[in-house]
Short mmCIF file of C-alpha atoms in Angstrom, two decimals:
data_model
loop_
_atom_site.label_atom_id
_atom_site.label_comp_id
_atom_site.label_asym_id
_atom_site.label_seq_id
_atom_site.Cartn_x
_atom_site.Cartn_y
_atom_site.Cartn_z
CA MET A 1 0.24 -0.18 0.00
CA ALA A 2 1.63 3.42 -0.90
CA LYS A 3 1.91 5.74 1.76
CA GLN A 4 0.81 9.04 1.09
CA TYR A 5 1.25 11.30 3.33
CA ASP A 6 4.16 13.79 4.22
CA VAL A 7 4.99 12.96 8.04
CA LEU A 8 4.23 10.79 10.48
CA PHE A 9 4.11 10.81 14.04
CA ARG A 10 2.75 8.83 17.09
CA LEU A 11 -0.21 10.05 19.50
CA LEU A 12 -0.07 7.83 23.06
CA LEU A 13 -4.09 7.88 25.05
CA LEU A 14 -3.47 7.76 28.76
CA GLY A 15 -5.41 7.78 31.59
CA ASP A 16 -7.09 5.00 33.96
CA SER A 17 -8.94 2.55 33.00
CA GLY A 18 -12.73 3.21 31.37
CA VAL A 19 -12.56 6.70 30.89
CA GLY A 20 -13.20 6.67 27.15
CA LYS A 21 -9.42 6.38 25.80
CA THR A 22 -10.52 2.99 22.60
CA CYS A 23 -14.10 5.53 22.60
CA LEU A 24 -12.19 8.62 21.95
CA LEU A 25 -10.26 6.96 19.31
CA CYS A 26 -12.65 5.04 17.69
CA ARG A 27 -14.79 8.10 17.05
CA PHE A 28 -12.04 9.92 16.38
CA THR A 29 -10.81 7.52 12.88
CA ASP A 30 -13.48 5.92 12.40
CA ASN A 31 -16.25 8.05 13.87
CA GLU A 32 -18.16 4.84 15.37
CA PHE A 33 -19.57 4.99 19.00
CA HIS A 34 -20.43 0.97 20.51
CA PRO A 35 -21.89 1.70 24.19
CA SER A 36 -20.53 -2.26 23.86
CA HIS A 37 -16.68 -2.75 23.56
CA ILE A 38 -14.71 -4.76 25.26
CA SER A 39 -11.68 -3.57 27.89
CA THR A 40 -8.54 -2.88 26.37
CA ILE A 41 -5.64 -5.38 27.27
CA GLY A 42 -2.01 -4.38 26.76
CA VAL A 43 -1.51 -1.78 23.60
CA ASP A 44 -3.61 -1.39 20.52
CA PHE A 45 -3.03 1.34 17.50
CA LYS A 46 -5.12 3.10 14.63
CA MET A 47 -3.96 5.67 12.04
CA LYS A 48 -5.21 8.58 10.39
CA THR A 49 -4.44 10.87 7.88
CA LEU A 50 -4.94 15.02 8.67
CA LEU A 51 -4.21 17.56 6.33
CA ILE A 52 -3.04 20.51 8.28
CA ASP A 53 -1.06 23.42 6.74
CA GLY A 54 -1.17 22.07 3.81
CA ILE A 55 1.05 19.02 4.90
CA LYS A 56 -0.37 15.96 5.04
CA VAL A 57 0.21 14.30 8.36
CA ARG A 58 -0.50 10.82 9.05
CA ILE A 59 -0.76 10.31 12.74
CA GLN A 60 -0.51 6.86 14.45
CA ILE A 61 -2.23 6.91 18.22
CA TRP A 62 -1.66 4.19 20.43
CA ASP A 63 -4.34 2.78 22.91
CA THR A 64 -3.22 1.89 26.02
CA ALA A 65 -5.10 -0.65 28.89
CA GLY A 66 -5.34 1.79 32.07
CA GLN A 67 -4.75 -0.59 34.68
CA GLU A 68 -1.99 -0.11 36.34
CA ARG A 69 -0.18 -3.05 35.81
CA TYR A 70 -0.07 -2.52 32.28
CA GLN A 71 2.11 0.43 32.86
CA THR A 72 6.01 -1.40 32.67
CA ILE A 73 4.04 -2.53 28.97
CA THR A 74 3.10 0.82 28.19
CA LYS A 75 5.92 3.03 29.37
CA GLN A 76 7.89 1.28 27.13
CA TYR A 77 6.22 3.05 24.33
CA TYR A 78 6.12 6.37 26.35
CA ARG A 79 9.61 7.54 24.60
CA ARG A 80 7.85 6.95 20.95
CA ALA A 81 5.10 9.11 21.33
CA GLN A 82 5.65 13.55 20.07
CA GLY A 83 1.93 14.31 21.87
CA ILE A 84 0.26 12.31 24.97
CA PHE A 85 -3.45 12.63 25.46
CA LEU A 86 -3.84 12.52 28.96
CA VAL A 87 -7.46 11.35 29.68
CA TYR A 88 -9.77 11.36 32.87
CA ASP A 89 -13.59 10.62 33.10
CA ILE A 90 -15.63 14.43 34.18
CA THR A 91 -17.70 11.79 36.10
CA SER A 92 -15.08 10.38 37.82
CA GLU A 93 -13.16 12.22 40.67
CA ARG A 94 -10.30 9.55 41.04
CA SER A 95 -9.93 9.55 37.84
CA PHE A 96 -9.24 13.20 37.58
CA GLN A 97 -6.98 13.16 40.47
CA HIS A 98 -4.96 10.41 38.69
CA ILE A 99 -3.72 12.59 36.03
CA MET A 100 -0.85 13.89 38.25
CA LYS A 101 0.40 10.54 38.42
CA TRP A 102 0.21 10.15 34.80
CA ALA A 103 1.28 13.67 33.99
CA SER A 104 4.91 12.72 36.51
CA ASP A 105 5.21 9.56 34.47
CA VAL A 106 5.24 11.12 31.33
CA ASP A 107 7.91 13.36 32.43
CA GLU A 108 9.68 10.66 33.43
CA TYR A 109 9.41 8.47 30.20
CA ALA A 110 8.62 10.32 27.10
CA PRO A 111 10.91 12.75 25.47
CA ASP A 112 11.58 15.84 26.89
CA LYS A 113 10.13 17.44 23.71
CA VAL A 114 6.62 16.20 23.78
CA GLN A 115 3.38 18.06 23.43
CA LYS A 116 0.76 16.89 26.09
CA ILE A 117 -3.57 18.09 26.29
CA LEU A 118 -5.88 17.29 28.91
CA VAL A 119 -8.94 15.40 28.12
CA GLY A 120 -11.63 15.48 30.03
CA ASN A 121 -14.56 12.86 28.78
CA LYS A 122 -18.19 11.76 28.76
CA SER A 123 -19.29 15.60 28.81
CA ASP A 124 -22.53 14.11 28.09
CA GLU A 125 -22.89 12.66 31.34
CA VAL A 126 -24.05 16.15 32.54
CA ASP A 127 -26.24 14.23 36.09
CA LYS A 128 -22.99 12.42 36.83
CA ARG A 129 -20.42 14.69 36.82
CA GLN A 130 -18.21 15.28 39.63
CA VAL A 131 -15.38 16.95 38.31
CA ALA A 132 -16.19 20.71 36.91
CA THR A 133 -14.78 22.45 33.98
CA GLU A 134 -12.88 24.50 36.07
CA GLN A 135 -11.47 22.20 37.81
CA GLY A 136 -9.90 21.45 34.66
CA VAL A 137 -9.11 24.43 33.08
CA LYS A 138 -7.17 24.81 36.14
CA LEU A 139 -4.85 22.24 36.12
CA ALA A 140 -4.36 22.01 32.45
CA LYS A 141 -3.27 25.59 32.93
CA ALA A 142 -0.83 24.09 36.33
CA TYR A 143 0.04 22.61 33.46
CA GLY A 144 0.63 24.47 31.14
CA MET A 145 -1.50 22.52 28.30
CA ASP A 146 -4.27 22.66 26.68
CA PHE A 147 -7.96 21.31 27.74
CA PHE A 148 -10.95 19.98 26.06
CA GLU A 149 -14.24 18.12 27.86
CA THR A 150 -14.76 15.47 24.79
CA SER A 151 -17.65 13.33 24.21
CA ALA A 152 -17.03 10.17 22.05
CA PHE A 153 -21.17 9.28 23.17
CA THR A 154 -21.61 12.94 21.40
CA ASN A 155 -19.20 13.26 19.33
CA HIS A 156 -18.08 16.38 21.19
CA ASN A 157 -14.76 18.52 21.11
CA ILE A 158 -13.19 15.21 19.65
CA SER A 159 -11.29 16.50 16.23
CA GLU A 160 -10.99 19.31 17.86
CA THR A 161 -8.70 17.45 20.54
CA PHE A 162 -6.58 15.30 17.82
CA THR A 163 -6.06 18.30 15.86
CA ARG A 164 -5.10 20.76 18.26
CA LEU A 165 -2.43 18.13 19.30
CA ALA A 166 -1.62 17.19 16.29
CA GLU A 167 -0.89 20.75 15.48
CA GLN A 168 1.75 21.01 18.74
CA VAL A 169 3.57 18.43 17.62
CA LEU A 170 4.00 20.11 14.31
CA ALA A 171 4.34 23.36 16.10
CA ALA A 172 7.22 21.81 18.69
CA ASN A 173 8.81 19.93 15.04
CA LYS A 174 9.13 23.41 13.56
CA LYS A 175 12.82 23.07 12.50
CA ASP A 176 12.27 19.73 11.03
CA LEU A 177 8.64 20.58 9.30
CA ASP A 178 10.88 23.78 7.48
CA LEU A 179 13.22 20.96 6.20
CA LEU A 180 10.52 19.48 5.05
CA ARG A 181 8.56 22.32 3.06
CA THR A 182 11.97 23.04 1.12
CA SER A 183 12.02 19.56 -0.81
CA ILE A 184 8.73 18.81 -0.48
CA ASN A 185 9.03 18.86 -4.47
CA ASP A 186 11.46 16.77 -4.02
CA GLU A 187 10.92 13.18 -5.63
CA LEU A 188 14.28 11.84 -3.17
CA ASN A 189 13.23 13.32 -0.91
CA LEU A 190 9.69 12.16 -0.37
CA ALA A 191 10.73 8.68 -1.32
CA ALA A 192 13.08 8.98 1.61
CA LEU A 193 10.43 9.73 3.64
CA GLU A 194 8.00 6.72 2.68
CA GLU A 195 10.84 4.43 4.05
CA GLU A 196 10.11 6.89 7.71
CA GLU A 197 8.03 4.36 9.93
CA GLY A 198 11.75 2.27 10.01
CA LEU A 199 13.89 5.39 10.21
CA CYS A 200 12.07 6.61 12.98
CA ASP A 201 12.04 3.38 14.97
CA SER A 202 15.77 2.83 15.25
CA ALA A 203 15.71 6.63 16.06
CA ALA A 204 13.30 6.10 19.03
CA GLY A 205 15.97 5.04 21.42
CA ASP A 206 18.49 7.94 20.63
CA GLN A 207 18.08 11.54 20.69
CA HIS A 208 18.74 11.40 16.43
CA LYS A 209 17.93 14.95 16.03
CA GLY A 210 16.58 14.92 12.50
CA CYS A 211 13.96 12.81 12.82
CA TRP A 212 11.02 12.90 13.71
CA CYS A 213 10.50 10.94 16.36
CA MET T 1 -13.95 -39.42 10.90
CA LEU T 2 -12.97 -39.09 7.67
CA GLU T 3 -10.03 -38.44 5.69
CA HIS T 4 -9.23 -35.69 3.79
CA ASP T 5 -6.50 -34.27 1.76
CA LYS T 6 -5.98 -30.55 2.39
CA ILE T 7 -3.60 -28.02 1.36
CA ILE T 8 -1.94 -25.61 3.92
CA ASP T 9 0.58 -23.70 2.86
CA GLY T 10 1.27 -25.22 -0.28
CA VAL T 11 2.13 -27.92 1.12
CA THR T 12 -0.08 -31.30 1.23
CA GLU T 13 -1.27 -32.29 4.39
CA LYS T 14 -3.51 -35.60 5.01
CA ILE T 15 -5.57 -34.39 8.02
CA LEU T 16 -8.01 -36.23 10.10
CA LEU T 17 -10.74 -34.09 9.53
CA GLU T 18 -14.00 -34.37 11.94
CA LYS T 19 -16.99 -32.94 10.07
CA GLU T 20 -19.92 -32.83 12.01
CA VAL T 21 -19.31 -35.25 14.51
CA GLY T 22 -22.97 -37.55 13.60
CA VAL T 23 -24.79 -38.52 16.39
CA GLU T 24 -23.56 -41.53 16.84
CA VAL T 25 -19.67 -40.69 17.21
CA ALA T 26 -21.12 -38.00 19.25
CA ARG T 27 -22.81 -40.25 21.65
CA GLN T 28 -19.55 -43.00 21.63
CA ARG T 29 -16.91 -40.07 22.44
CA GLU T 30 -19.33 -38.97 25.20
CA MET T 31 -19.66 -42.91 26.58
CA LYS T 32 -16.10 -42.61 27.07
CA TRP T 33 -15.31 -39.35 28.51
CA ILE T 34 -17.74 -40.80 31.22
CA GLU T 35 -16.11 -44.41 31.20
CA MET T 36 -12.96 -42.03 31.64
CA PHE T 37 -14.27 -39.93 34.90
CA CYS T 38 -15.71 -43.12 36.67
CA HIS T 39 -11.38 -44.07 36.84
CA TRP T 40 -10.16 -40.69 36.36
CA ASP T 41 -6.99 -41.27 38.64
CA LYS T 42 -6.07 -44.20 37.43
CA TRP T 43 -6.60 -43.16 33.38
CA VAL T 44 -4.45 -39.69 34.00
CA LYS T 45 -1.33 -42.21 36.11
CA HIS T 46 -1.40 -44.34 33.34
CA ARG T 47 -3.22 -43.52 30.49
CA PHE T 48 -2.33 -39.96 29.94
CA GLN T 49 -1.89 -40.36 26.39
CA LYS T 50 -4.89 -41.81 25.81
CA VAL T 51 -6.56 -38.47 27.56
CA LYS T 52 -4.28 -35.89 25.62
CA LEU T 53 -5.70 -37.84 22.67
CA ARG T 54 -9.45 -37.23 23.33
CA CYS T 55 -8.97 -34.00 24.16
CA ARG T 56 -7.21 -32.92 21.21
CA LYS T 57 -10.11 -34.36 19.07
CA GLY T 58 -12.41 -31.84 21.21
CA ILE T 59 -14.12 -32.84 24.91
CA PRO T 60 -17.93 -33.37 23.61
CA SER T 61 -19.57 -29.88 24.67
CA SER T 62 -22.12 -31.57 27.30
CA LEU T 63 -19.57 -32.77 29.17
CA ARG T 64 -16.58 -30.15 28.76
CA ALA T 65 -17.56 -28.30 31.92
CA LYS T 66 -16.60 -31.75 34.68
CA ALA T 67 -13.77 -32.30 31.85
CA TRP T 68 -12.09 -29.43 32.69
CA GLN T 69 -12.71 -29.46 35.91
CA LEU T 70 -10.99 -33.12 36.41
CA LEU T 71 -8.11 -32.06 34.17
CA SER T 72 -7.62 -28.46 35.88
CA ASN T 73 -7.64 -30.22 39.52
CA SER T 74 -10.15 -27.81 40.45
CA GLU T 75 -12.72 -30.16 41.58
CA GLU T 76 -10.02 -31.20 44.33
CA LEU T 77 -9.54 -27.96 45.28
CA LEU T 78 -13.51 -27.27 45.51
CA LYS T 79 -13.78 -30.09 47.47
CA ASN T 80 -10.89 -29.63 50.27
CA ASN T 81 -12.15 -25.66 50.49
CA PRO T 82 -15.45 -26.54 51.19
CA GLY T 83 -17.66 -23.40 52.37
CA LYS T 84 -14.14 -21.26 51.75
CA PHE T 85 -15.69 -19.37 48.11
CA GLU T 86 -18.59 -18.14 50.58
CA GLU T 87 -16.78 -17.00 53.13
CA LEU T 88 -14.46 -15.50 50.49
CA GLU T 89 -17.49 -13.54 49.36
CA ARG T 90 -19.09 -13.09 52.74
CA GLU T 91 -15.75 -10.27 52.61
CA GLN T 92 -16.14 -6.63 51.57
CA GLY T 93 -13.22 -6.91 49.35
CA GLU T 94 -10.50 -3.57 48.73
CA ALA T 95 -12.04 -0.82 47.09
CA LYS T 96 -8.87 -0.49 44.84
CA TRP T 97 -9.59 -3.63 43.46
CA LEU T 98 -13.51 -3.66 43.13
CA ASP T 99 -13.77 -0.63 41.38
CA ILE T 100 -11.80 -1.77 38.61
CA ILE T 101 -13.44 -4.82 38.05
CA GLU T 102 -17.11 -3.11 37.99
CA LYS T 103 -15.69 -1.24 35.01
CA ASP T 104 -14.75 -4.67 33.50
CA LEU T 105 -18.26 -6.03 34.03
CA HIS T 106 -19.89 -4.68 30.63
CA ARG T 107 -16.85 -5.35 29.05
CA GLN T 108 -17.07 -8.89 28.41
CA PHE T 109 -18.44 -10.54 25.47
CA PRO T 110 -20.97 -7.97 25.48
CA PHE T 111 -22.71 -9.73 22.24
CA HIS T 112 -23.08 -12.98 24.55
CA GLU T 113 -26.11 -13.39 25.89
CA MET T 114 -24.84 -14.49 29.22
CA PHE T 115 -23.28 -10.87 29.54
CA ALA T 116 -25.01 -8.32 27.46
CA ALA T 117 -27.07 -7.18 30.54
CA ARG T 118 -25.74 -4.69 32.81
CA GLY T 119 -26.51 -6.06 36.02
CA GLY T 120 -27.40 -9.23 34.84
CA HIS T 121 -26.73 -12.91 36.33
CA GLY T 122 -23.62 -13.24 33.92
CA GLN T 123 -22.29 -10.15 34.84
CA GLN T 124 -22.80 -10.39 38.70
CA ASP T 125 -21.45 -14.05 38.62
CA LEU T 126 -18.22 -12.22 37.15
CA TYR T 127 -17.71 -9.85 39.85
CA ARG T 128 -18.47 -12.60 42.68
CA ILE T 129 -15.97 -14.66 41.24
CA LEU T 130 -13.38 -11.72 40.53
CA LYS T 131 -13.54 -9.87 44.14
CA ALA T 132 -13.63 -13.27 45.58
CA TYR T 133 -10.03 -13.80 43.71
CA THR T 134 -8.73 -10.32 45.14
CA ILE T 135 -9.42 -11.44 48.60
CA TYR T 136 -7.93 -15.06 48.06
CA ARG T 137 -4.99 -13.61 46.62
CA PRO T 138 -4.66 -10.09 48.62
CA ASP T 139 -1.43 -9.75 46.79
CA GLU T 140 -2.15 -10.55 43.32
CA GLY T 141 -5.83 -8.22 43.28
CA TYR T 142 -6.96 -7.85 40.11
CA CYS T 143 -5.84 -8.20 36.85
CA GLN T 144 -8.03 -6.25 33.64
CA ALA T 145 -6.72 -9.78 31.73
CA GLN T 146 -8.61 -12.72 34.51
CA ALA T 147 -11.94 -11.09 33.31
CA PRO T 148 -12.60 -12.43 30.07
CA VAL T 149 -11.13 -15.44 31.41
CA ALA T 150 -13.17 -15.30 33.98
CA ALA T 151 -16.54 -15.14 31.91
CA VAL T 152 -15.43 -18.52 29.74
CA LEU T 153 -15.60 -20.51 32.25
CA LEU T 154 -19.07 -18.83 33.67
CA MET T 155 -19.91 -19.70 30.34
CA HIS T 156 -20.23 -23.51 31.54
CA MET T 157 -19.85 -23.73 35.31
CA PRO T 158 -21.60 -22.46 37.79
CA ALA T 159 -19.54 -19.29 39.70
CA GLU T 160 -17.93 -21.56 43.01
CA GLN T 161 -16.71 -23.90 40.39
CA ALA T 162 -15.85 -21.11 37.93
CA PHE T 163 -13.80 -19.73 41.14
CA TRP T 164 -11.90 -22.38 41.74
CA CYS T 165 -11.08 -23.43 38.24
CA LEU T 166 -9.83 -19.59 37.48
CA VAL T 167 -7.52 -20.14 40.57
CA GLN T 168 -5.78 -23.04 38.98
CA ILE T 169 -5.65 -21.28 35.69
CA CYS T 170 -3.79 -18.39 37.64
CA GLU T 171 -1.79 -20.64 39.58
CA LYS T 172 -0.60 -23.53 38.12
CA TYR T 173 -1.16 -23.15 34.74
CA LEU T 174 0.23 -19.13 34.29
CA PRO T 175 1.94 -18.39 37.01
CA GLY T 176 2.60 -14.72 37.34
CA TYR T 177 0.77 -13.89 33.99
CA TYR T 178 -1.37 -11.57 36.28
CA SER T 179 0.50 -10.54 38.93
CA ALA T 180 2.31 -6.88 39.57
CA GLY T 181 4.58 -5.63 36.83
CA LEU T 182 3.20 -8.53 34.64
CA GLU T 183 6.79 -10.22 34.48
CA ALA T 184 5.80 -13.33 33.05
CA ILE T 185 4.03 -11.94 29.71
CA GLN T 186 7.02 -10.27 28.93
CA LEU T 187 9.29 -13.03 29.95
CA ASP T 188 7.44 -14.88 27.92
CA GLY T 189 7.06 -12.94 24.65
CA GLU T 190 10.56 -13.16 24.20
CA ILE T 191 10.49 -16.67 24.20
CA PHE T 192 7.76 -16.79 22.13
CA PHE T 193 9.84 -14.65 19.79
CA SER T 194 12.68 -17.05 20.22
CA LEU T 195 11.20 -19.84 19.37
CA LEU T 196 9.06 -18.08 16.00
CA ARG T 197 12.78 -17.47 14.77
CA ARG T 198 13.34 -21.45 14.73
CA THR T 199 10.06 -21.99 14.16
CA CYS T 200 8.80 -19.74 11.27
CA PRO T 201 11.77 -17.51 10.35
CA MET T 202 9.86 -15.63 7.62
CA ALA T 203 7.62 -14.72 9.83
CA TYR T 204 10.44 -13.84 12.32
CA ARG T 205 12.04 -11.50 10.16
CA HIS T 206 8.95 -9.69 8.79
CA LEU T 207 8.02 -8.95 12.88
CA LYS T 208 11.82 -7.36 13.32
CA LYS T 209 11.54 -5.58 10.01
CA PHE T 210 8.72 -3.58 10.97
CA LYS T 211 9.71 -3.55 14.50
CA ILE T 212 6.39 -5.21 15.99
CA ASP T 213 7.27 -6.53 19.38
CA PRO T 214 5.97 -9.39 20.71
CA ILE T 215 4.10 -7.67 23.54
CA LEU T 216 2.18 -5.83 20.75
CA TYR T 217 0.05 -8.98 19.35
CA MET T 218 0.70 -11.57 22.32
CA THR T 219 -0.49 -9.79 25.56
CA GLU T 220 -4.12 -10.21 24.83
CA TRP T 221 -3.61 -13.86 23.05
CA PHE T 222 -1.73 -15.34 25.79
CA MET T 223 -3.67 -13.78 28.74
CA CYS T 224 -7.09 -13.93 27.51
CA ILE T 225 -5.77 -17.59 26.44
CA PHE T 226 -7.36 -16.59 22.95
CA SER T 227 -10.67 -16.70 23.96
CA ARG T 228 -11.01 -12.59 22.21
CA THR T 229 -8.92 -14.13 19.62
CA LEU T 230 -10.01 -16.81 18.20
CA PRO T 231 -13.35 -18.17 16.25
CA TRP T 232 -14.98 -19.27 19.28
CA ALA T 233 -15.27 -23.52 18.25
CA CYS T 234 -11.72 -22.77 17.95
CA VAL T 235 -10.96 -21.40 21.47
CA LEU T 236 -13.06 -24.18 22.95
CA ARG T 237 -10.40 -26.65 21.24
CA VAL T 238 -7.37 -25.02 22.70
CA TRP T 239 -8.92 -24.60 25.63
CA ASP T 240 -9.75 -28.30 26.07
CA MET T 241 -6.45 -29.26 25.22
CA PHE T 242 -4.40 -25.81 27.24
CA PHE T 243 -6.40 -27.88 30.19
CA CYS T 244 -4.50 -30.75 29.79
CA GLU T 245 -1.47 -29.86 28.38
CA GLY T 246 -0.86 -26.14 30.09
CA VAL T 247 1.25 -23.30 28.91
CA LYS T 248 2.91 -24.62 25.83
CA ILE T 249 -0.06 -25.36 23.70
CA VAL T 250 -0.55 -21.36 24.53
CA PHE T 251 2.95 -21.50 22.59
CA ARG T 252 2.21 -23.32 19.61
CA VAL T 253 -0.98 -22.02 18.92
CA GLY T 254 0.61 -18.72 18.64
CA LEU T 255 3.38 -19.79 16.38
CA VAL T 256 0.62 -21.70 14.27
CA LEU T 257 -1.42 -18.10 13.86
CA LEU T 258 1.92 -16.95 12.87
CA LYS T 259 2.79 -19.25 10.79
CA GLN T 260 -0.39 -19.06 8.95
CA MET T 261 -0.64 -15.27 8.74
CA LEU T 262 2.71 -14.28 7.79
CA GLY T 263 4.25 -17.56 6.82
CA SER T 264 4.47 -17.29 3.21
CA VAL T 265 5.90 -14.46 0.41
CA ASP T 266 2.18 -14.32 -0.61
CA LYS T 267 0.98 -13.62 2.07
CA LEU T 268 3.66 -10.56 3.34
CA ARG T 269 3.15 -9.02 0.16
CA GLU T 270 0.39 -7.48 1.20
CA LEU T 271 1.44 -6.90 4.79
CA GLN T 272 4.06 -3.65 4.28
CA GLY T 273 4.09 -1.71 7.03
CA MET T 274 4.01 -2.13 10.40
CA TYR T 275 0.38 -0.83 10.51
CA GLU T 276 -1.19 -3.55 8.24
CA THR T 277 0.93 -6.43 9.80
CA MET T 278 -0.82 -5.25 13.35
CA GLU T 279 -4.11 -4.76 11.75
CA ARG T 280 -3.42 -8.64 10.45
CA LEU T 281 -2.55 -10.14 13.71
CA ARG T 282 -5.02 -8.22 15.65
CA ASN T 283 -7.90 -9.12 13.21
CA ILE T 284 -8.16 -12.55 12.76
CA SER T 285 -10.21 -13.17 9.75
CA PRO T 286 -12.77 -15.72 11.15
CA ASP T 287 -12.40 -17.78 7.70
CA THR T 288 -9.13 -18.06 7.47
CA ILE T 289 -8.88 -19.97 11.11
CA ARG T 290 -10.77 -23.50 10.25
CA GLU T 291 -10.65 -25.42 13.89
CA ASP T 292 -9.91 -29.13 12.70
CA ILE T 293 -6.66 -27.33 10.91
CA LEU T 294 -5.82 -24.97 13.80
CA VAL T 295 -5.52 -28.43 16.07
CA GLN T 296 -3.87 -30.52 13.33
CA GLU T 297 -1.05 -28.38 13.17
CA VAL T 298 -0.69 -27.31 17.19
CA SER T 299 -0.89 -31.18 17.93
CA VAL T 300 2.06 -31.40 14.87
CA CYS T 301 3.88 -28.61 15.81
CA VAL T 302 7.60 -29.60 15.83
CA SER T 303 6.53 -30.74 19.45
CA CYS T 304 10.25 -32.09 20.49
CA VAL T 305 12.49 -28.82 19.01
CA LEU T 306 10.11 -26.81 20.91
CA GLN T 307 10.05 -28.41 24.21
CA THR T 308 14.01 -29.00 24.48
CA ALA T 309 13.96 -25.02 22.87
CA TYR T 310 11.87 -23.42 24.64
CA ILE T 311 13.53 -25.71 28.07
CA LYS T 312 16.72 -24.18 27.13
CA LEU T 313 15.27 -20.32 26.37
CA VAL T 314 13.64 -20.27 30.25
CA SER T 315 16.60 -20.81 31.71
CA VAL T 316 18.76 -18.07 29.63
CA PHE T 317 16.02 -15.67 30.17
CA THR T 318 15.56 -16.00 33.72
CA GLN T 319 19.43 -15.77 34.37
CA ARG T 320 19.62 -12.49 32.30
CA HIS T 321 16.36 -10.66 34.15
CA GLY T 322 17.75 -12.43 37.25
CA LEU T 323 14.42 -13.91 38.19
#
């Protein structure tokens, strides 16, 4: 299958079990919401291509199991991410409190340059709300992150959230982006980019400056 | 039983195709199993090969629950611990486990009639046995992969029996798989990948090329004993063999699946990328897997090579990880 994109990068969904990470992802990539679905065991991922600033951006979104004991597995993938969604459930105070722990794990295991965004999911469940919007705003401000309340069920703020994080990752990698722009009509370079998946992986472990990952 | 020629991966292999076992045959099998139940200890001690063969042929569904309990020894555990399950049920349990368990109840086999209804019998029983386990083994607590395993057991037997069967799976069959840290499953992932290198170098090279770590696809396969992966008829056949022969069946099924999906140039041609390959591995199309062929392949899966390789690898890896 030919790869129809200019750049590829990885985003990671983190947050407690049951906050709706998989549902957010399904809504974003397939525009589907399944009230009946199964818990995520291990790691899964989906892809989607966005057009941002005239650049075809292929994003690979990794979905993780939320239970703490899976973190020994999922943490291995933090360092491969350029952007991270920290997701809580507005109907669960506990999941909101745990954001601090998730954020500190990200600081420890993800690359310094990683972009983060705070997401309060299940905004449609007004009656069960335990976390006020202001609390989310405040926390996001403290961490210097953007913040969205979303609903995978009603499709509220889903593409906005994913697009915003993708834009932030692009902006954070502006230098590389400019390089790409100057060479965008260069077939050789584009061909090289098509192999990028492999390159990214080999560069993921070290601080390869020229690579997107 | 009919003998058919079947083309598998371009090689003609004779396989025993059990095509819709007739009523007569089914009845005969049931009689054989009932006879075994009557003298179970003797059968296991002196004629284990025969028991194994019969498990590979598939346990009659009417007797499956009893057979699983005998094979796993959970029946004896239940006998030796009368009233224990009730006692565990009376305890309150720790909130941190109950919270996660409750979130998982409606996320197991949501289309199975037993588990479809919120708060229905299936979900209630699932809660009972998962909670009981966290009290039985407070050091282990609850792991999310235990839920689908427990659900499969509940499809076959009452909660108390299912509980002891779950205990045996967690402690005897797959020790450490569900423990905090998940070291055992990661270790088995590495061992699995090394075995793949010996048994199907083509699949091994492909996965290596695209940097697809074993943990990305085998975590769910192994931890849920393929209950979320294979067509239902295959799940039952795999579990029949698993209860009899143990974890090696899980390894073999995994190897057979990889061989079937990634074991030829033709198949790899369509999978030119990490994403395409992962998609294929995570959504195994039911019509690519035939129950009888799977069982056949698992049975002949170069067993002695695997066994020696496995033992060697376990010692290498455990040393390396200082376990």
